[in-house]
Structures are given as C-alpha cells and as structure tokens.
C-alpha cells in the first residue's frame, strides 16, 4: 500500500477543488477518487463516508489558518504589530490554500457551519480572541480608541482579507489584474494595507 500520509493529503487536496467548485451535496465520492487518482475503496480506507471526508477537509483548512495566525502573533506584545502580523498570516495562508475562503463561505451559507463547528470554535479561541485581547491592550495603553468594541474590531480585521479573496472577480476588475489569480505581490500589499488600515482606524 502507498505511504498513507501523501495519499490522504492527495484525497483531501482533490476534495478541496471539487467541494469548492460544486458544493458538498453535488460532489460524489467517485468524483473525488477520480480527481485524486485513487480507487474509491482506498478513499473509504481513510474516511468513513463523504461527510467525514468533508469535515476533515474543512478542519485541515481552518486549523492551518489558525496555526499560521497563532504562530505569527504568539509572544507579540505590541498591539499594532500584532494586528499587522495577523493580516499577514491570513494572506500567506490563503495564498497557500486559495480555495479556503470559498470553502468556508460555502459551509457558512449552505450548512450554517454544521460541518465545521469544532474547528471554527478553535479558530475563535486561538485567533479572534487573542486579536481582541491585543486590541484591548492597545485601549488600556491609551493608544487605541476606547469607543470601539474590540470584538467588532477583530471581526472587521478578519473580514478585510476574506472579502478580498471571496470577491476576487470584482477585485480583479478594480485592480486590473486580469482573470487569473490575483498576483501574490498584490495580495501581500493588500495585507499590509489591511493591517495599516485597521491600526489607523483604531488609533487615537
């Protein structure tokens, strides 16, 4: 039997593409196996059924995003730097996994996060809560406005990068980047803008 880790990742990679394009209900196990270049029986060796595979795919995406953010902001005590690092981590993760925003949006809209409740809860605890704490620290230090709800501000910061990718067709027209993926340099430039924009909006 092939080395299990690459094969499992191969199946998850194939499922990302199909679930992003077709959604959960319209995607079949047979299509995923074909896209992954494996036998359907091997797919069932790793995953009990389509729903188990779908949940594993979402968990891998969300946990990867959360780990990237947590690594970037861990130990950062300066709120302004923490916000900028948060935005940068989002950008780098989505550049590596460009289907992530679409898949999360599909899950939220189509299933009310039923398949991703646990990883999203972890994401809030390891991503949004620390971000809100950084904002609160800036408020206590007298550098950030106290009339801003730190939880609302955290949601706003996260939303900037997510919208940038979800609205790619409109963004591409506005930025005149063509019909393909938005260039990585442009993504990173926007992440820097998003961090600066958030800091300036919060600053006194």
Short mmCIF file of C-alpha atoms in Angstrom, two decimals:
data_model
loop_
_atom_site.label_atom_id
_atom_site.label_comp_id
_atom_site.label_asym_id
_atom_site.label_seq_id
_atom_site.Cartn_x
_atom_site.Cartn_y
_atom_site.Cartn_z
CA UNK A 1 0.00 0.00 0.00
CA UNK A 2 1.27 3.53 -0.74
CA UNK A 3 2.59 5.73 2.04
CA UNK A 4 -0.64 6.75 3.86
CA UNK A 5 0.12 10.41 4.54
CA UNK A 6 0.66 11.57 0.95
CA UNK A 7 -2.34 9.54 -0.21
CA UNK A 8 -4.61 11.02 2.45
CA UNK A 9 -3.39 14.51 1.59
CA UNK A 10 -3.90 13.75 -2.10
CA UNK A 11 -7.53 12.86 -1.41
CA UNK A 12 -8.05 15.97 0.71
CA UNK A 13 -6.49 18.17 -1.98
CA UNK A 14 -8.81 16.69 -4.61
CA UNK A 15 -11.83 17.13 -2.37
CA UNK A 16 -10.97 20.81 -1.81
CA UNK A 17 -11.15 21.51 -5.52
CA UNK A 18 -14.42 19.65 -6.04
CA UNK A 19 -16.22 20.85 -2.93
CA UNK A 20 -15.22 24.43 -3.73
CA UNK A 21 -16.48 24.13 -7.30
CA UNK A 22 -19.61 22.01 -6.77
CA UNK A 23 -20.52 22.16 -3.10
CA UNK A 24 -20.98 19.30 -0.66
CA UNK A 25 -24.24 17.88 -1.97
CA UNK A 26 -23.27 17.78 -5.65
CA UNK A 27 -19.87 16.18 -5.16
CA UNK A 28 -19.62 12.39 -5.16
CA UNK A 29 -17.08 10.00 -3.67
CA UNK A 30 -16.46 8.63 -7.16
CA UNK A 31 -15.58 12.10 -8.47
CA UNK A 32 -13.20 12.74 -5.57
CA UNK A 33 -11.46 9.40 -6.08
CA UNK A 34 -11.11 10.10 -9.80
CA UNK A 35 -9.75 13.60 -9.16
CA UNK A 36 -7.28 12.18 -6.63
CA UNK A 37 -6.24 9.38 -8.96
CA UNK A 38 -7.10 6.65 -6.46
CA UNK A 39 -9.59 3.81 -6.18
CA UNK A 40 -12.82 4.61 -4.33
CA UNK A 41 -12.10 1.69 -1.98
CA UNK A 42 -8.86 3.37 -0.89
CA UNK A 43 -10.77 6.54 -0.15
CA UNK A 44 -13.01 4.59 2.23
CA UNK A 45 -9.87 3.24 3.91
CA UNK A 46 -9.16 6.76 5.18
CA UNK A 47 -12.66 8.20 5.51
CA UNK A 48 -15.87 6.56 6.67
CA UNK A 49 -18.07 8.46 4.23
CA UNK A 50 -18.33 11.70 2.26
CA UNK A 51 -19.33 13.75 5.29
CA UNK A 52 -16.33 12.51 7.27
CA UNK A 53 -14.06 13.46 4.38
CA UNK A 54 -15.71 16.87 4.05
CA UNK A 55 -15.27 17.58 7.76
CA UNK A 56 -11.62 16.50 7.60
CA UNK A 57 -11.05 18.78 4.62
CA UNK A 58 -12.58 21.78 6.41
CA UNK A 59 -10.68 21.01 9.61
CA UNK A 60 -7.37 20.87 7.77
CA UNK A 61 -8.01 24.25 6.14
CA UNK A 62 -9.19 26.03 9.27
CA UNK A 63 -6.55 24.51 11.53
CA UNK A 64 -3.85 25.51 9.05
CA UNK A 65 -5.10 29.10 9.08
CA UNK A 66 -5.33 29.18 12.86
CA UNK A 67 -1.85 27.71 13.32
CA UNK A 68 -0.36 30.25 10.94
CA UNK A 69 -2.02 33.14 12.78
CA UNK A 70 -1.16 31.78 16.23
CA UNK A 71 2.49 31.33 15.25
CA UNK A 72 2.72 34.89 13.91
CA UNK A 73 1.11 36.65 16.90
CA UNK A 74 2.45 34.42 19.69
CA UNK A 75 4.55 36.48 22.02
CA UNK A 76 3.74 39.75 20.23
CA UNK A 77 3.01 42.34 22.90
CA UNK A 78 2.73 45.43 20.69
CA UNK A 79 -0.93 45.64 19.59
CA UNK A 80 -0.15 47.46 16.35
CA UNK A 81 2.43 44.86 15.31
CA UNK A 82 0.07 42.06 16.33
CA UNK A 83 -2.68 43.37 14.06
CA UNK A 84 -0.28 43.68 11.14
CA UNK A 85 1.09 40.19 11.72
CA UNK A 86 -2.47 38.82 11.90
CA UNK A 87 -3.29 40.25 8.47
CA UNK A 88 -0.01 38.99 7.02
CA UNK A 89 -0.63 35.48 8.34
CA UNK A 90 -4.08 35.42 6.78
CA UNK A 91 -2.67 36.44 3.42
CA UNK A 92 0.12 33.85 3.42
CA UNK A 93 -2.23 31.04 4.42
CA UNK A 94 -4.77 31.87 1.75
CA UNK A 95 -2.04 32.22 -0.87
CA UNK A 96 -1.04 28.66 0.01
CA UNK A 97 -4.67 27.47 0.09
CA UNK A 98 -6.56 29.81 -2.28
CA UNK A 99 -9.82 27.84 -2.06
CA UNK A 100 -10.08 28.37 1.70
CA UNK A 101 -12.31 31.50 1.65
CA UNK A 102 -14.75 29.99 -0.86
CA UNK A 103 -15.00 26.71 1.06
CA UNK A 104 -15.59 28.42 4.39
CA UNK A 105 -18.17 30.75 2.84
CA UNK A 106 -19.97 27.80 1.24
CA UNK A 107 -20.07 25.98 4.56
CA UNK A 108 -21.38 29.04 6.40
CA UNK A 109 -24.06 29.83 3.82
CA UNK A 110 -25.12 26.31 2.81
CA UNK A 111 -24.85 24.49 6.15
CA UNK A 112 -24.71 27.16 8.86
CA UNK A 113 -21.27 25.78 9.84
CA UNK A 114 -22.77 22.41 10.83
CA UNK A 115 -19.76 20.51 9.49
CA UNK A 116 -17.15 22.86 10.92
CA UNK A 117 -18.43 23.80 14.35
CA UNK A 118 -15.45 22.39 16.27
CA UNK A 119 -12.62 23.81 14.12
CA UNK A 120 -14.38 27.17 13.90
CA UNK A 121 -14.71 27.24 17.70
CA UNK A 122 -10.98 26.56 17.93
CA UNK A 123 -10.36 29.31 15.38
CA UNK A 124 -12.26 31.79 17.52
CA UNK A 125 -10.37 30.75 20.64
CA UNK A 126 -6.89 30.79 19.07
CA UNK A 127 -7.39 33.56 16.51
CA UNK A 128 -10.18 36.03 17.15
CA UNK A 129 -9.97 36.08 20.95
CA UNK A 130 -6.20 36.83 21.02
CA UNK A 131 -6.76 39.51 18.38
CA UNK A 132 -9.48 41.10 20.52
CA UNK A 133 -7.11 40.93 23.51
CA UNK A 134 -4.43 42.78 21.55
CA UNK A 135 -6.95 45.50 20.73
CA UNK A 136 -7.98 45.70 24.40
CA UNK A 137 -4.30 46.02 25.37
CA UNK A 138 -3.97 48.94 22.96
CA UNK A 139 -7.03 50.54 24.55
CA UNK A 140 -5.65 50.10 28.06
CA UNK A 141 -2.36 51.64 26.99
CA UNK A 142 -4.23 54.69 25.69
CA UNK A 143 -3.15 54.12 22.08
CA UNK A 144 -6.47 52.79 20.72
CA UNK A 145 -9.90 54.38 20.87
CA UNK A 146 -11.99 53.14 23.80
CA UNK A 147 -15.27 53.75 21.98
CA UNK A 148 -14.58 50.78 19.67
CA UNK A 149 -15.86 47.32 20.61
CA UNK A 150 -12.72 45.12 20.43
CA UNK A 151 -14.72 42.09 19.31
CA UNK A 152 -16.34 44.04 16.48
CA UNK A 153 -12.91 45.36 15.52
CA UNK A 154 -11.49 41.82 15.44
CA UNK A 155 -14.29 40.71 13.11
CA UNK A 156 -13.63 43.70 10.86
CA UNK A 157 -9.91 42.90 10.64
CA UNK A 158 -10.56 39.27 9.71
CA UNK A 159 -13.17 40.27 7.17
CA UNK A 160 -10.89 42.50 5.11
CA UNK A 161 -8.71 39.66 3.81
CA UNK A 162 -11.58 37.20 3.45
CA UNK A 163 -13.60 39.63 1.35
CA UNK A 164 -10.58 40.43 -0.80
CA UNK A 165 -10.44 36.77 -1.87
CA UNK A 166 -14.16 35.97 -1.93
CA UNK A 167 -14.84 38.99 -4.15
CA UNK A 168 -11.87 38.18 -6.43
CA UNK A 169 -13.73 38.82 -9.72
CA UNK A 170 -14.77 42.32 -8.64
CA UNK A 171 -11.39 43.00 -7.02
CA UNK A 172 -9.61 41.89 -10.19
CA UNK A 173 -11.66 44.34 -12.26
CA UNK A 174 -10.97 47.19 -9.84
CA UNK A 175 -7.24 46.42 -9.68
CA UNK A 176 -7.00 45.44 -13.35
CA UNK A 177 -5.18 42.18 -12.55
CA UNK A 178 -6.85 40.05 -15.24
CA UNK A 179 -8.97 36.92 -14.97
CA UNK A 180 -6.42 34.67 -13.25
CA UNK A 181 -5.42 34.56 -9.59
CA UNK A 182 -4.54 37.88 -8.03
CA UNK A 183 -0.71 38.17 -8.05
CA UNK A 184 0.92 37.26 -4.70
CA UNK A 185 2.67 40.65 -4.50
CA UNK A 186 -0.72 42.36 -4.78
CA UNK A 187 -2.17 40.12 -2.09
CA UNK A 188 0.71 40.89 0.26
CA UNK A 189 0.40 44.61 -0.48
CA UNK A 190 -3.28 44.47 0.40
CA UNK A 191 -2.48 42.59 3.62
CA UNK A 192 -0.09 45.38 4.60
CA UNK A 193 -2.80 47.91 3.73
CA UNK A 194 -5.38 45.98 5.77
CA UNK A 195 -3.12 45.93 8.82
CA UNK A 196 -2.29 49.63 8.50
CA UNK A 197 -5.94 50.49 7.82
CA UNK A 198 -7.07 48.68 10.98
CA UNK A 199 -4.37 50.26 13.12
CA UNK A 200 -5.16 53.77 11.89
CA UNK A 201 -8.91 53.21 12.41
CA UNK A 202 -8.26 52.16 15.99
CA UNK A 203 -5.60 54.74 16.86
CA UNK A 204 -6.39 57.87 18.80
#
